[in-house]
CSV table of C-alpha atoms and ligand atoms in Angstrom, one decimal:
chain,number,residue,atom,x,y,z
S,136,MET,CA,19.4,37.7,75.4
S,137,LYS,CA,17.3,38.3,72.3
S,138,ALA,CA,20.1,37.8,69.7
S,139,LYS,CA,20.3,33.8,71.3
S,140,VAL,CA,16.4,33.3,71.4
S,141,LYS,CA,17.4,34.5,67.8
S,142,LYS,CA,20.0,31.1,67.8
S,143,LEU,CA,18.2,28.8,68.8
S,144,GLN,CA,15.0,29.0,66.7
S,145,ILE,CA,17.4,29.0,64.1
S,146,ILE,CA,18.9,25.8,65.0
S,147,SER,CA,15.4,24.5,66.0
S,148,ILE,CA,14.7,24.8,61.9
S,149,ILE,CA,17.4,23.5,61.0
S,150,SER,CA,17.2,20.7,63.4
S,151,PHE,CA,13.3,20.3,61.9
S,152,LEU,CA,14.5,21.3,58.1
S,153,ALA,CA,17.8,17.9,58.5
S,154,ALA,CA,14.9,15.6,60.5
S,155,VAL,CA,12.1,16.5,57.6
S,156,ILE,CA,14.6,15.8,54.6
S,157,PHE,CA,16.8,12.4,56.4
S,158,LEU,CA,12.6,11.0,57.1
S,159,LEU,CA,11.8,12.0,53.0
S,160,GLY,CA,15.2,10.1,51.7
S,161,PHE,CA,14.3,6.9,54.2
S,162,ILE,CA,10.8,6.8,52.1
S,163,ILE,CA,12.0,7.4,49.1
S,164,SER,CA,14.6,4.6,49.7
S,165,ILE,CA,12.8,2.1,51.0
S,166,SER,CA,9.4,2.2,48.2
S,167,LEU,CA,12.8,2.0,45.6
S,168,LYS,CA,14.8,-0.6,46.9
S,169,PRO,CA,14.5,-4.1,45.4
S,170,LYS,CA,13.2,-6.6,47.6
S,171,THR,CA,14.7,-8.5,50.5
S,172,GLU,CA,14.5,-12.3,50.5
S,173,LYS,CA,12.0,-11.9,53.4
S,174,GLN,CA,9.7,-10.0,51.5
S,175,ASN,CA,9.6,-12.4,48.5
S,176,SER,CA,9.0,-14.8,50.7
S,177,ASP,CA,6.1,-13.1,52.8
S,178,GLN,CA,2.3,-14.5,51.0
S,179,THR,CA,0.9,-11.6,51.7
S,180,HIS,CA,3.1,-9.2,49.2
S,181,ARG,CA,1.4,-8.6,45.8
S,182,LEU,CA,3.1,-9.1,43.2
S,183,ILE,CA,5.5,-7.4,40.6
S,184,LEU,CA,5.4,-8.4,37.2
S,185,GLY,CA,8.7,-6.8,34.7
S,186,PHE,CA,7.1,-7.0,31.3
S,187,SER,CA,8.0,-5.9,28.1
S,188,GLN,CA,6.0,-5.8,25.5
S,189,ILE,CA,7.3,-5.4,21.7
S,190,GLY,CA,6.0,-1.9,20.7
S,191,SER,CA,3.1,-0.3,19.4
S,192,GLU,CA,3.2,-1.7,15.3
S,193,SER,CA,-0.4,-2.8,15.2
S,194,ALA,CA,-4.2,-1.7,17.3
S,195,TRP,CA,-4.1,-6.1,17.9
S,196,ARG,CA,-0.8,-5.0,19.8
S,197,THR,CA,-2.0,-2.0,21.2
S,198,ARG,CA,-5.2,-4.3,22.8
S,199,ASN,CA,-2.6,-6.8,22.9
S,200,THR,CA,-0.5,-4.7,26.2
S,201,GLN,CA,-4.1,-3.5,27.6
S,202,SER,CA,-5.5,-6.5,28.4
S,203,ILE,CA,-2.8,-7.4,30.2
S,204,PHE,CA,-2.7,-4.0,32.3
S,205,GLU,CA,-6.3,-4.4,32.4
S,206,ALA,CA,-5.8,-8.4,34.2
S,207,ALA,CA,-3.3,-7.4,36.2
S,208,ALA,CA,-4.7,-4.3,37.9
S,209,GLU,CA,-7.6,-6.6,38.4
S,210,ASN,CA,-5.4,-9.1,40.2
S,211,ASP,CA,-4.0,-6.5,42.4
S,212,ILE,CA,-0.5,-7.5,40.8
S,213,GLN,CA,1.7,-4.3,39.6
S,214,ILE,CA,3.4,-3.7,36.5
S,215,LEU,CA,6.9,-2.5,35.7
S,216,PHE,CA,6.3,-2.0,31.8
S,217,ASP,CA,8.8,-1.4,29.3
S,218,ASP,CA,8.1,-0.5,25.4
S,219,ALA,CA,10.8,-2.3,23.2
S,220,GLN,CA,9.8,0.3,20.3
S,221,GLN,CA,10.8,-3.0,17.9
S,222,LYS,CA,14.5,-4.0,19.0
S,223,GLN,CA,15.8,-7.3,20.4
S,224,GLU,CA,18.3,-4.8,22.8
S,225,ASN,CA,16.1,-3.2,24.3
S,226,GLN,CA,14.0,-6.1,25.6
S,227,LEU,CA,17.5,-7.3,26.6
S,228,LYS,CA,18.0,-4.0,28.7
S,229,ALA,CA,14.2,-3.9,30.3
S,230,ILE,CA,15.0,-7.7,31.2
S,231,ARG,CA,18.4,-7.4,33.0
S,232,SER,CA,16.6,-4.4,34.4
S,233,PHE,CA,13.8,-6.7,36.4
S,234,ILE,CA,16.8,-9.0,37.5
S,235,VAL,CA,18.2,-5.6,39.2
S,236,TYR,CA,15.1,-4.4,40.2
S,237,GLN,CA,13.9,-8.4,41.8
S,238,VAL,CA,10.6,-9.0,40.4
S,239,ASP,CA,8.7,-11.6,41.1
S,240,ILE,CA,8.7,-12.7,37.2
S,241,ILE,CA,9.5,-11.9,33.9
S,242,ALA,CA,7.2,-11.7,31.3
S,243,PHE,CA,8.3,-11.2,27.9
S,244,VAL,CA,6.9,-10.8,23.8
S,245,PRO,CA,9.8,-11.9,22.3
S,246,ILE,CA,10.3,-9.9,19.7
S,247,VAL,CA,12.4,-12.1,18.1
S,248,GLU,CA,13.0,-16.7,18.5
S,249,ASP,CA,17.1,-16.8,19.0
S,250,GLY,CA,19.6,-14.4,21.5
S,251,TRP,CA,17.9,-15.1,24.3
S,252,ASP,CA,19.6,-18.1,26.6
S,253,ASN,CA,22.4,-15.3,27.9
S,254,VAL,CA,19.5,-13.5,29.7
S,255,LEU,CA,17.2,-16.0,30.3
S,256,THR,CA,20.5,-17.9,31.9
S,257,GLU,CA,20.9,-14.2,34.9
S,258,ALA,CA,16.9,-15.0,35.5
S,259,LYS,CA,17.0,-18.6,36.9
S,260,GLU,CA,20.2,-17.4,38.3
S,261,ALA,CA,18.5,-14.8,40.3
S,262,GLY,CA,15.8,-16.5,40.7
S,263,ILE,CA,13.1,-14.7,38.9
S,264,PRO,CA,10.7,-16.9,36.6
S,265,VAL,CA,9.8,-16.2,32.7
S,266,ILE,CA,6.6,-16.5,31.1
S,267,LEU,CA,7.2,-15.8,27.0
S,268,VAL,CA,3.9,-14.3,26.0
S,269,ASP,CA,2.4,-14.0,22.2
S,270,ARG,CA,6.0,-15.9,20.6
S,271,GLN,CA,8.2,-18.1,21.0
S,272,ILE,CA,12.3,-18.5,21.0
S,273,ASN,CA,14.8,-21.3,20.4
S,274,ALA,CA,16.2,-21.9,23.6
S,275,ASP,CA,16.3,-24.2,26.3
S,276,PRO,CA,13.2,-25.3,27.5
S,277,SER,CA,14.6,-25.5,31.2
S,278,LEU,CA,15.4,-21.2,31.5
S,279,TYR,CA,11.5,-20.4,30.8
S,280,ALA,CA,8.4,-21.8,33.1
S,281,GLY,CA,5.8,-21.8,29.9
S,282,PHE,CA,4.6,-20.6,26.9
S,283,LEU,CA,1.6,-18.5,26.4
S,284,GLY,CA,-0.4,-17.3,22.7
S,285,GLU,CA,-1.4,-18.4,19.7
S,286,ASP,CA,-1.0,-21.4,18.2
S,287,GLY,CA,0.3,-19.5,14.7
S,288,LEU,CA,0.4,-23.1,13.1
S,289,GLU,CA,-3.1,-23.7,13.0
S,290,GLU,CA,-3.2,-20.0,12.4
S,291,GLY,CA,-1.9,-20.7,8.9
S,292,ARG,CA,-3.6,-24.1,8.5
S,293,ARG,CA,-6.6,-22.2,8.8
S,294,ALA,CA,-5.7,-19.5,5.9
S,295,ALA,CA,-4.9,-22.2,3.3
S,296,ARG,CA,-7.7,-24.9,4.3
S,297,PHE,CA,-9.9,-21.9,3.5
S,298,LEU,CA,-8.2,-21.6,0.6
S,299,LEU,CA,-8.1,-24.6,-0.4
S,300,LYS,CA,-12.3,-24.9,0.0
S,301,LYS,CA,-12.7,-21.1,-2.2
S,302,PHE,CA,-11.1,-23.1,-5.0
S,303,ASN,CA,-12.3,-25.7,-4.9
S,304,GLY,CA,-13.8,-28.1,-8.3
S,305,THR,CA,-11.9,-24.5,-10.1
S,306,THR,CA,-9.6,-23.8,-12.6
S,307,SER,CA,-6.5,-21.3,-12.7
S,308,THR,CA,-7.3,-18.5,-14.8
S,309,SER,CA,-3.4,-18.1,-15.5
S,310,ASP,CA,-1.3,-19.6,-18.3
S,311,SER,CA,0.5,-21.6,-16.3
S,312,GLY,CA,-2.3,-23.3,-14.3
S,313,LYS,CA,-1.8,-22.6,-11.4
S,314,ILE,CA,-3.4,-20.4,-9.0
S,315,SER,CA,-0.6,-17.5,-7.5
S,316,ILE,CA,-0.2,-16.4,-4.5
S,317,LEU,CA,1.1,-13.1,-3.0
S,318,GLU,CA,2.9,-13.1,0.8
S,319,LEU,CA,3.3,-10.4,2.6
S,320,SER,CA,4.5,-11.4,6.2
S,321,GLY,CA,6.1,-10.1,9.3
S,322,THR,CA,9.0,-9.5,11.6
S,323,GLU,CA,12.3,-11.6,10.2
S,324,ASN,CA,12.9,-14.4,12.6
S,325,SER,CA,9.8,-14.3,14.7
S,326,SER,CA,8.0,-17.4,15.8
S,327,VAL,CA,5.2,-16.7,14.9
S,328,VAL,CA,6.4,-15.8,10.7
S,329,ARG,CA,7.8,-19.2,11.0
S,330,ASP,CA,4.6,-20.7,12.2
S,331,ARG,CA,2.1,-18.6,10.5
S,332,ALA,CA,4.4,-19.6,6.8
S,333,LYS,CA,4.5,-22.6,8.1
S,334,GLY,CA,1.2,-23.7,9.0
S,335,PHE,CA,-0.3,-22.3,5.3
S,336,ARG,CA,2.5,-24.4,3.5
S,337,GLU,CA,1.6,-27.8,4.4
S,338,ILE,CA,-1.6,-27.4,3.3
S,339,ILE,CA,-1.4,-25.8,0.3
S,340,GLU,CA,1.8,-28.0,-0.4
S,341,THR,CA,-1.2,-31.1,-0.5
S,342,ASP,CA,-2.6,-29.4,-3.7
S,343,ASN,CA,-0.2,-28.6,-7.1
S,344,ARG,CA,-2.4,-26.0,-8.1
S,345,PHE,CA,-1.6,-23.9,-5.4
S,346,GLU,CA,2.0,-21.8,-6.5
S,347,ILE,CA,3.4,-19.2,-3.9
S,348,VAL,CA,4.8,-16.6,-6.2
S,349,HIS,CA,6.4,-13.5,-3.8
S,350,SER,CA,6.5,-13.4,-0.7
S,351,GLU,CA,7.9,-9.6,1.1
S,352,ASN,CA,9.0,-9.0,4.7
S,353,GLY,CA,5.6,-6.0,5.6
S,354,ASP,CA,7.0,-5.9,9.2
S,355,PHE,CA,3.4,-6.1,10.2
S,356,LEU,CA,3.2,-2.3,9.6
S,357,ARG,CA,0.4,-0.7,7.3
S,358,SER,CA,3.0,1.7,5.7
S,359,ARG,CA,4.6,-1.4,4.4
S,360,GLY,CA,1.7,-3.8,3.0
S,361,LYS,CA,1.0,0.1,1.7
S,362,GLU,CA,4.3,0.4,0.4
S,363,ILE,CA,4.8,-3.4,-0.9
S,364,ILE,CA,1.6,-2.7,-3.2
S,365,GLU,CA,2.6,-0.2,-4.5
S,366,ASN,CA,5.7,-1.2,-5.6
S,367,LEU,CA,3.5,-3.9,-7.2
S,368,ILE,CA,1.3,-2.0,-8.5
S,369,GLU,CA,4.4,0.2,-10.2
S,370,SER,CA,6.2,-2.5,-11.9
S,371,SER,CA,3.1,-3.8,-13.3
S,372,ARG,CA,3.3,-1.7,-15.6
S,373,SER,CA,2.4,-1.6,-18.3
S,374,PRO,CA,6.0,-0.9,-21.1
S,375,ALA,CA,3.2,-1.8,-25.0
S,376,ILE,CA,1.1,1.6,-23.7
S,377,THR,CA,3.9,3.7,-21.9
S,378,GLY,CA,3.2,4.1,-18.0
S,379,ARG,CA,-0.9,2.1,-18.3
S,380,LEU,CA,-1.4,1.0,-15.1
S,381,LYS,CA,-2.6,-2.6,-15.4
S,382,THR,CA,-5.9,-2.2,-13.1
S,383,ASN,CA,-7.5,-5.8,-13.4
S,384,GLY,CA,-6.0,-7.3,-10.5
S,385,LEU,CA,-2.1,-7.4,-8.9
S,386,TYR,CA,0.1,-8.9,-11.0
S,387,TYR,CA,3.8,-10.0,-10.3
S,388,ASN,CA,7.0,-10.3,-12.9
S,389,GLY,CA,3.7,-10.0,-15.6
S,390,LYS,CA,1.5,-13.1,-13.8
S,391,LYS,CA,-1.5,-13.1,-12.3
S,392,ILE,CA,-2.0,-12.9,-8.1
S,393,ASN,CA,-5.2,-14.5,-7.8
S,394,ALA,CA,-4.7,-14.5,-4.0
S,395,VAL,CA,-2.9,-12.8,-1.3
S,396,TYR,CA,-2.0,-14.4,2.9
S,397,SER,CA,-1.4,-11.7,4.7
S,398,HIS,CA,0.1,-12.0,8.0
S,399,ASN,CA,-1.9,-9.5,9.8
S,400,ASP,CA,-4.4,-7.1,9.6
S,401,SER,CA,-1.8,-3.9,10.2
S,402,MET,CA,-0.1,-5.3,6.1
S,403,THR,CA,-3.7,-5.9,4.5
S,404,LEU,CA,-5.1,-2.7,5.5
S,405,GLY,CA,-2.3,-1.1,3.8
S,406,LEU,CA,-2.8,-3.2,0.8
S,407,LEU,CA,-6.8,-1.8,0.5
S,408,ASP,CA,-5.3,1.8,0.8
S,409,SER,CA,-2.9,0.8,-2.2
S,410,ILE,CA,-5.7,-0.6,-4.2
S,411,GLU,CA,-7.6,1.8,-3.6
S,412,GLN,CA,-5.2,4.3,-4.1
S,413,TYR,CA,-4.3,3.0,-7.2
S,414,GLY,CA,-8.6,2.4,-8.0
S,415,ILE,CA,-7.0,-1.7,-8.6
S,416,ASN,CA,-9.8,-3.7,-8.8
S,417,THR,CA,-9.5,-6.9,-7.0
S,418,SER,CA,-13.1,-8.4,-7.4
S,419,ASP,CA,-11.4,-11.8,-8.6
S,420,THR,CA,-8.5,-11.9,-6.4
S,421,VAL,CA,-8.8,-13.9,-2.8
S,422,ILE,CA,-7.3,-12.2,0.0
S,423,ILE,CA,-6.9,-13.5,3.6
S,424,SER,CA,-5.9,-11.8,6.3
S,425,VAL,CA,-4.8,-12.5,10.3
S,426,ASP,CA,-5.6,-10.5,13.3
S,427,ALA,CA,-9.2,-9.8,13.3
S,428,GLU,CA,-9.1,-6.3,14.0
S,429,GLN,CA,-12.6,-4.5,13.9
S,430,LYS,CA,-11.6,-2.3,10.4
S,431,SER,CA,-11.3,-5.6,9.0
S,432,ILE,CA,-14.2,-7.4,10.2
S,433,ASP,CA,-15.4,-4.3,8.4
S,434,ALA,CA,-13.5,-5.0,5.1
S,435,LEU,CA,-14.9,-8.2,5.1
S,436,LYS,CA,-17.9,-7.4,5.4
S,437,ALA,CA,-18.1,-5.1,3.0
S,438,GLY,CA,-16.4,-7.5,0.7
S,439,LYS,CA,-13.0,-6.2,0.3
S,440,LEU,CA,-11.7,-9.4,2.0
S,441,ASN,CA,-12.1,-12.9,2.0
S,442,CYS,CA,-11.3,-14.3,4.9
S,443,VAL,CA,-9.6,-13.2,8.5
S,444,VAL,CA,-8.3,-15.5,10.7
S,445,GLU,CA,-8.5,-14.6,14.7
S,446,CYS,CA,-5.3,-13.6,16.6
S,447,ASN,CA,-6.5,-13.2,19.7
S,448,PRO,CA,-4.6,-10.5,21.5
S,449,ASN,CA,-6.5,-10.8,24.9
S,450,LEU,CA,-3.8,-12.5,26.4
S,451,GLY,CA,-4.6,-10.6,30.1
S,452,PRO,CA,-6.8,-12.6,32.3
S,453,LYS,CA,-4.9,-16.6,31.8
S,454,LEU,CA,-1.3,-14.4,31.7
S,455,MET,CA,-2.2,-13.5,35.4
S,456,GLU,CA,-3.0,-16.7,36.1
S,457,LEU,CA,0.0,-18.1,35.3
S,458,VAL,CA,1.7,-15.0,37.3
S,459,LYS,CA,-0.3,-16.3,40.5
S,460,LEU,CA,0.6,-20.7,39.0
S,461,VAL,CA,4.2,-19.5,39.0
S,462,ALA,CA,4.8,-17.4,42.4
S,463,GLU,CA,3.4,-20.1,44.3
S,464,GLY,CA,5.8,-22.4,43.4
S,465,LYS,CA,3.5,-24.1,41.1
S,466,GLU,CA,4.5,-25.5,37.6
S,467,ILE,CA,2.5,-24.3,34.4
S,468,PRO,CA,2.1,-26.3,31.0
S,469,ARG,CA,5.1,-25.8,28.9
S,470,ILE,CA,2.0,-24.0,26.4
S,471,THR,CA,-1.2,-22.9,27.1
S,472,TYR,CA,-2.7,-21.5,23.6
S,473,ASN,CA,-5.6,-19.1,23.4
S,474,THR,CA,-8.4,-19.6,22.3
S,475,GLU,CA,-8.9,-18.5,18.3
S,476,THR,CA,-11.8,-18.7,15.7
S,477,LEU,CA,-11.9,-17.9,11.7
S,478,PHE,CA,-14.2,-14.7,10.3
S,479,THR,CA,-15.3,-15.6,6.2
S,480,GLU,CA,-17.3,-14.9,3.4
S,481,TYR,CA,-19.8,-17.6,4.2
S,482,ASP,CA,-20.1,-16.1,7.8
S,483,ASP,CA,-23.4,-14.8,9.1
S,484,PHE,CA,-22.2,-11.1,9.6
S,485,SER,CA,-25.7,-10.5,11.7
S,486,LEU,CA,-23.9,-13.1,14.4
S,487,TYR,CA,-20.7,-11.2,14.5
S,488,THR,CA,-20.2,-8.3,17.7
S,489,GLU,CA,-17.8,-5.9,18.2
S,490,ARG,CA,-14.5,-6.7,18.2
S,491,GLY,CA,-13.3,-4.4,20.9
S,492,TYR,CA,-9.8,-3.1,19.0
E,596,AHR,O1,2.8,-11.4,17.2
E,596,AHR,C1,1.2,-11.3,16.5
E,596,AHR,C2,1.2,-10.2,15.9
E,596,AHR,O2,2.1,-9.5,16.1
E,596,AHR,C3,0.2,-10.2,15.3
E,596,AHR,O3,-0.8,-10.5,14.1
E,596,AHR,C4,0.9,-8.8,14.8
E,596,AHR,O4,-0.2,-7.6,14.1
E,596,AHR,C5,1.6,-8.6,15.7
E,596,AHR,O5,2.0,-7.1,15.5
């Protein structure tokens, strides 16, 4: 009799455990399961945005990611996030996983311009709209809903207009009579680099005193900006007086650099690291940077930079507006530019507010 009761108790415990395991499995499968068509059409369901970021190469980028997360939380939009660690192949994988998951919308920062047609066709076939953030692509426009980000052409023009103003009425001290420019550019084949370079040239080419003597890709990284300038300083050591450094400015192939146009603050801060380390005096070198991180604004105030072109990373609120419109099946503008300004040595610094990044 006792043995029978014990057997019954064991059976009920096993049945209870089996029921618990089944229930847990069911709950997990529901929460992980991609959405059904019914859920898609359900007006009240929480929107899911698959967002592929390129990495965290700069304080600008970190702020850009934060802005998107903050705005998503404020709008009750769920984000599936992927950090591509600066690799397009990782972005392609992430976008494909968003498609498998059947997110409502995909947004991504295209690290480079080309190579997106196939994956965007797959998203289109799956009925998932795509919004480009920060950078543009070379692809059939019907493959994405729209672009949100900066006007890179205008950023380049702003930098060049400042240069023209700064050198207005002056002649160069260089032998060639030209005003020599060193350009530090960012990620190769990215739309932002193409635009910043193009806009800049468009303006300086209107004045034949200006000449870009050297342009080098610093990958938007502080370490690369530092390295490029270090190499420049080292290679301009005077051969006549063995190994002696030229400390009165930067030189390229014996030519004194009159101006530096750096495509982002990280590389500019790297440049400042090197000139400080080597004790180079750049007081007569005009230095222009792009982004307007707090550190570069501080450098502008300290007289180390002459001009900082703002690139606004706070894209989150506008992105969520666009996401909601697209989710409602509405059309969005092909291009939405964020508002941006210019900071120069001519400003009243007391009017500046904290940048927040
Ligand atoms: O695409 C925007 C650029 O990318 C920013 O200027 C730069 O800082 C970032 O890494």
